[in-house]
Short mmCIF file of C-alpha atoms in Angstrom, two decimals:
data_model
loop_
_atom_site.label_atom_id
_atom_site.label_comp_id
_atom_site.label_asym_id
_atom_site.label_seq_id
_atom_site.Cartn_x
_atom_site.Cartn_y
_atom_site.Cartn_z
CA UNK A 123 10.21 -15.64 -4.45
CA UNK A 124 7.38 -13.47 -3.36
CA UNK A 125 7.28 -11.44 -0.13
CA UNK A 126 3.87 -10.54 1.15
CA UNK A 127 3.86 -7.00 2.43
CA UNK A 128 0.12 -7.00 3.24
CA UNK A 129 -1.39 -6.00 6.72
CA UNK A 130 -3.64 -8.48 8.16
CA UNK A 131 -7.36 -7.22 8.57
CA UNK A 132 -7.44 -7.96 12.34
CA UNK A 133 -7.10 -4.68 14.22
CA UNK A 134 -7.16 -2.33 11.06
CA UNK A 135 -9.53 0.72 10.95
CA UNK A 136 -12.69 0.75 8.93
CA UNK A 137 -14.45 -2.44 10.23
CA UNK A 138 -14.88 -5.77 8.79
CA UNK A 139 -17.58 -8.34 9.26
CA UNK A 140 -18.30 -11.51 7.77
CA UNK A 141 -20.28 -14.75 8.13
CA UNK A 142 -20.37 -17.95 6.16
CA UNK A 143 -23.48 -19.90 4.92
CA UNK A 144 -23.62 -23.66 4.08
CA UNK A 145 -25.23 -24.57 0.79
CA UNK A 146 -26.13 -28.37 0.13
CA UNK A 147 -25.67 -29.32 -3.30
CA UNK A 148 -27.00 -32.49 -4.47
CA UNK A 149 -27.28 -34.29 -7.77
CA UNK A 150 -27.74 -37.91 -8.97
CA UNK A 151 -24.03 -38.12 -9.35
CA UNK A 152 -22.74 -36.10 -6.32
CA UNK A 153 -23.50 -34.65 -2.91
CA UNK A 154 -21.47 -31.87 -1.16
CA UNK A 155 -21.77 -28.80 0.96
CA UNK A 156 -20.57 -25.43 -0.60
CA UNK A 157 -19.60 -22.57 1.74
CA UNK A 158 -20.72 -19.08 0.82
CA UNK A 159 -19.24 -16.03 2.45
CA UNK A 160 -20.81 -12.60 2.97
CA UNK A 161 -18.83 -9.90 4.10
CA UNK A 162 -18.68 -6.14 4.69
CA UNK A 163 -15.51 -4.14 4.83
CA UNK A 164 -14.36 -0.40 5.14
CA UNK A 165 -11.99 0.75 2.42
CA UNK A 166 -9.05 1.31 4.81
CA UNK A 167 -8.92 -2.21 5.91
CA UNK A 168 -5.64 -3.87 6.03
CA UNK A 169 -3.24 -2.69 3.49
CA UNK A 170 -5.13 -0.53 0.95
CA UNK A 171 -4.50 1.41 -2.30
CA UNK A 172 -5.45 4.99 -2.76
CA UNK A 173 -6.21 6.05 -6.35
CA UNK A 174 -6.09 9.97 -7.09
CA UNK A 175 -9.83 10.10 -7.14
CA UNK A 176 -9.87 9.13 -3.39
CA UNK A 177 -9.90 13.02 -3.23
CA UNK A 178 -12.72 14.49 -4.87
CA UNK A 179 -10.73 17.41 -6.18
CA UNK A 180 -8.13 15.03 -7.87
CA UNK A 181 -10.59 12.77 -9.48
CA UNK A 182 -9.20 11.57 -12.82
CA UNK A 183 -11.92 8.98 -13.39
CA UNK A 184 -9.89 5.99 -12.62
CA UNK A 185 -11.40 3.30 -10.56
CA UNK A 186 -10.48 -0.23 -9.34
CA UNK A 187 -12.75 -1.54 -12.34
CA UNK A 188 -10.97 0.42 -15.10
CA UNK A 189 -7.42 1.16 -13.75
CA UNK A 190 -4.62 -0.02 -16.12
CA UNK A 191 -3.57 -3.29 -14.33
CA UNK A 192 -0.18 -3.51 -16.21
CA UNK A 193 0.67 -0.33 -14.17
CA UNK A 194 0.49 -2.40 -11.05
CA UNK A 195 1.99 -5.68 -12.14
CA UNK A 196 5.74 -6.43 -11.61
CA UNK A 197 6.45 -2.73 -11.52
CA UNK A 198 10.13 -1.80 -11.16
CA UNK A 199 10.58 -0.22 -7.77
CA UNK A 200 13.35 1.60 -6.03
CA UNK A 201 13.80 1.44 -2.21
CA UNK A 202 14.63 4.35 0.14
CA UNK A 203 15.45 3.27 3.78
CA UNK A 204 15.50 5.31 6.94
CA UNK A 205 15.55 4.60 10.65
CA UNK A 206 13.10 6.97 12.08
CA UNK A 207 11.67 6.72 15.69
CA UNK A 208 8.17 7.33 16.90
CA UNK A 209 7.55 11.10 17.41
CA UNK A 210 10.57 12.14 15.32
CA UNK A 211 8.54 14.29 13.18
CA UNK A 212 9.06 15.26 9.42
CA UNK A 213 11.25 13.40 6.85
CA UNK A 214 12.50 16.02 4.47
CA UNK A 215 13.63 16.01 0.86
CA UNK A 216 17.19 16.09 2.25
CA UNK A 217 16.58 13.14 4.47
CA UNK A 218 15.25 10.87 1.48
CA UNK A 219 18.13 12.31 -0.91
CA UNK A 220 20.82 11.37 1.71
CA UNK A 221 19.44 7.79 2.26
CA UNK A 222 20.05 6.97 -1.62
CA UNK A 223 22.99 7.24 -3.93
CA UNK A 224 20.95 9.17 -6.40
CA UNK A 225 17.34 10.42 -7.20
CA UNK A 226 15.26 7.27 -7.95
CA UNK A 227 13.99 6.96 -11.56
CA UNK A 228 11.92 3.72 -11.40
CA UNK A 229 7.98 3.93 -11.78
CA UNK A 230 7.49 2.75 -8.21
CA UNK A 231 9.09 3.98 -4.98
CA UNK A 232 9.23 2.40 -1.52
CA UNK A 233 10.00 4.39 1.41
CA UNK A 234 10.65 2.34 4.74
CA UNK A 235 11.11 5.20 7.06
CA UNK A 236 10.54 3.27 10.05
CA UNK A 237 13.08 0.75 10.12
CA UNK A 238 12.17 -2.46 11.43
CA UNK A 239 8.70 -1.05 12.70
CA UNK A 240 5.35 -1.21 10.92
CA UNK A 241 3.00 1.91 11.06
CA UNK A 242 0.98 0.43 13.77
CA UNK A 243 4.06 0.38 16.35
CA UNK A 244 4.50 4.14 16.43
CA UNK A 245 2.30 7.21 17.47
CA UNK A 246 -0.15 7.72 14.76
CA UNK A 247 1.37 10.25 12.06
CA UNK A 248 4.12 11.01 14.37
CA UNK A 249 6.64 10.47 11.71
CA UNK A 250 5.50 11.95 8.25
CA UNK A 251 6.59 13.32 4.82
CA UNK A 252 7.25 17.08 4.76
CA UNK A 253 5.78 18.86 1.71
CA UNK A 254 9.43 19.24 0.19
CA UNK A 255 9.75 15.35 0.65
CA UNK A 256 6.56 15.27 -1.32
CA UNK A 257 7.92 17.44 -4.13
CA UNK A 258 11.06 15.23 -4.18
CA UNK A 259 8.98 12.10 -4.69
CA UNK A 260 6.91 13.75 -7.43
CA UNK A 261 10.07 14.94 -9.14
CA UNK A 262 11.49 11.35 -9.22
CA UNK A 263 8.77 10.48 -11.64
CA UNK A 264 7.21 7.72 -9.76
CA UNK A 265 3.44 6.78 -10.36
CA UNK A 266 3.20 4.22 -7.38
CA UNK A 267 4.36 5.02 -3.75
CA UNK A 268 4.53 2.51 -1.11
CA UNK A 269 5.30 4.08 2.10
CA UNK A 270 5.14 3.35 6.09
CA UNK A 271 4.71 7.22 6.50
CA UNK A 272 2.49 9.78 4.89
CA UNK A 273 0.66 12.76 6.50
CA UNK A 274 1.08 14.49 9.67
CA UNK A 275 -1.53 14.96 12.31
CA UNK A 276 -1.89 18.61 11.30
CA UNK A 277 -2.84 17.42 7.82
CA UNK A 278 -0.40 19.32 5.54
CA UNK A 279 -1.91 18.17 2.19
CA UNK A 280 0.46 15.21 1.46
CA UNK A 281 -2.08 13.20 -0.27
CA UNK A 282 -3.43 16.19 -2.02
CA UNK A 283 -0.24 16.91 -3.73
CA UNK A 284 0.60 13.22 -4.57
CA UNK A 285 -2.91 12.86 -6.19
CA UNK A 286 -2.60 16.01 -8.15
CA UNK A 287 0.62 14.67 -9.60
CA UNK A 288 -1.18 11.39 -10.34
CA UNK A 289 0.60 9.35 -7.88
CA UNK A 290 -1.14 6.37 -6.42
CA UNK A 291 -0.28 5.30 -2.83
CA UNK A 292 -0.26 2.16 -1.09
CA UNK A 293 -1.15 2.71 2.75
CA UNK A 294 -0.40 0.49 5.85
CA UNK A 295 2.18 -1.73 4.28
CA UNK A 296 4.04 -4.20 6.68
CA UNK A 297 7.50 -5.57 6.85
CA UNK A 298 9.19 -3.23 4.42
CA UNK A 299 12.47 -3.92 6.50
CA UNK A 300 12.63 -7.44 4.70
CA UNK A 301 13.09 -5.72 1.27
CA UNK A 302 16.53 -5.83 -0.17
CA UNK A 303 18.32 -2.68 -1.54
CA UNK A 304 18.49 -4.27 -4.76
CA UNK A 305 15.87 -3.68 -7.57
CA UNK A 306 12.53 -4.95 -6.72
CA UNK A 307 9.30 -5.79 -8.64
CA UNK A 308 6.14 -4.65 -7.03
CA UNK A 309 2.48 -6.09 -7.69
CA UNK A 310 -0.65 -4.68 -6.21
CA UNK A 311 -3.63 -6.98 -6.65
CA UNK A 312 -7.41 -6.54 -5.93
CA UNK A 313 -10.76 -7.32 -7.26
CA UNK A 314 -12.43 -5.11 -9.86
CA UNK A 315 -14.45 -3.25 -7.43
CA UNK A 316 -16.79 -0.92 -9.41
CA UNK A 317 -16.50 2.77 -8.88
CA UNK A 318 -13.97 2.61 -5.80
CA UNK A 319 -11.00 4.83 -5.56
CA UNK A 320 -9.74 3.35 -2.27
CA UNK A 321 -9.91 -0.40 -1.37
CA UNK A 322 -7.95 -3.26 0.39
CA UNK A 323 -5.15 -4.77 -1.76
CA UNK A 324 -2.56 -7.43 -1.85
CA UNK A 325 0.95 -6.01 -1.84
CA UNK A 326 3.67 -8.35 -3.16
CA UNK A 327 7.48 -7.83 -3.81
CA UNK A 328 9.19 -10.15 -6.14
CA UNK A 329 12.71 -10.78 -4.70
CA UNK A 330 15.38 -13.66 -4.34
CA UNK A 331 15.42 -15.58 -1.23
CA UNK A 332 18.83 -14.70 -0.32
CA UNK A 333 17.77 -11.05 -0.39
CA UNK A 334 15.38 -11.29 2.60
CA UNK A 335 16.17 -9.11 5.43
CA UNK A 336 15.57 -9.61 9.27
CA UNK A 337 14.76 -6.88 11.93
#
């Protein structure tokens, strides 16, 4: 089955506005009313994907409309799970290594550092990846990182290092605690937004029903 790890738009940063219009459609054979939606959204709305080009200095030319979709479809992923509390500070490479039997070697990596909490349930950026943790992630060889923590309040350069290494990042996922420890398949889906390097996405994990965890 599929587990949806996508955060709702409501309450997310970046802003979202939409309105709907009714369009009467008539012919000699039929009559009905179509609904057309017009909307405006910030790129950090809900759960969103950062490509390396989100940082100008790391721009590799890849955008939502030309990124190889096979690299985001049913990608094998490893899971690292911690139980960090709000305000507990840096997660180190040693913390990540201790949480798994061996260094992950899958093309995608999921870090569930906050246990049964989502990012919005802690003080903003009060739990974060240390720079040696970032090096550990890069050394694992992953190209897609899904994590409930990233940068600190002091802006250490977490995203800069990840993007320099070509790692794409899914931000603001939810319900990572429901993921099993067994191997996962991740899919990141989105429209082919021309020119965008950061944009809302749908994050799906393929699992078996008996594997679903509860908080």
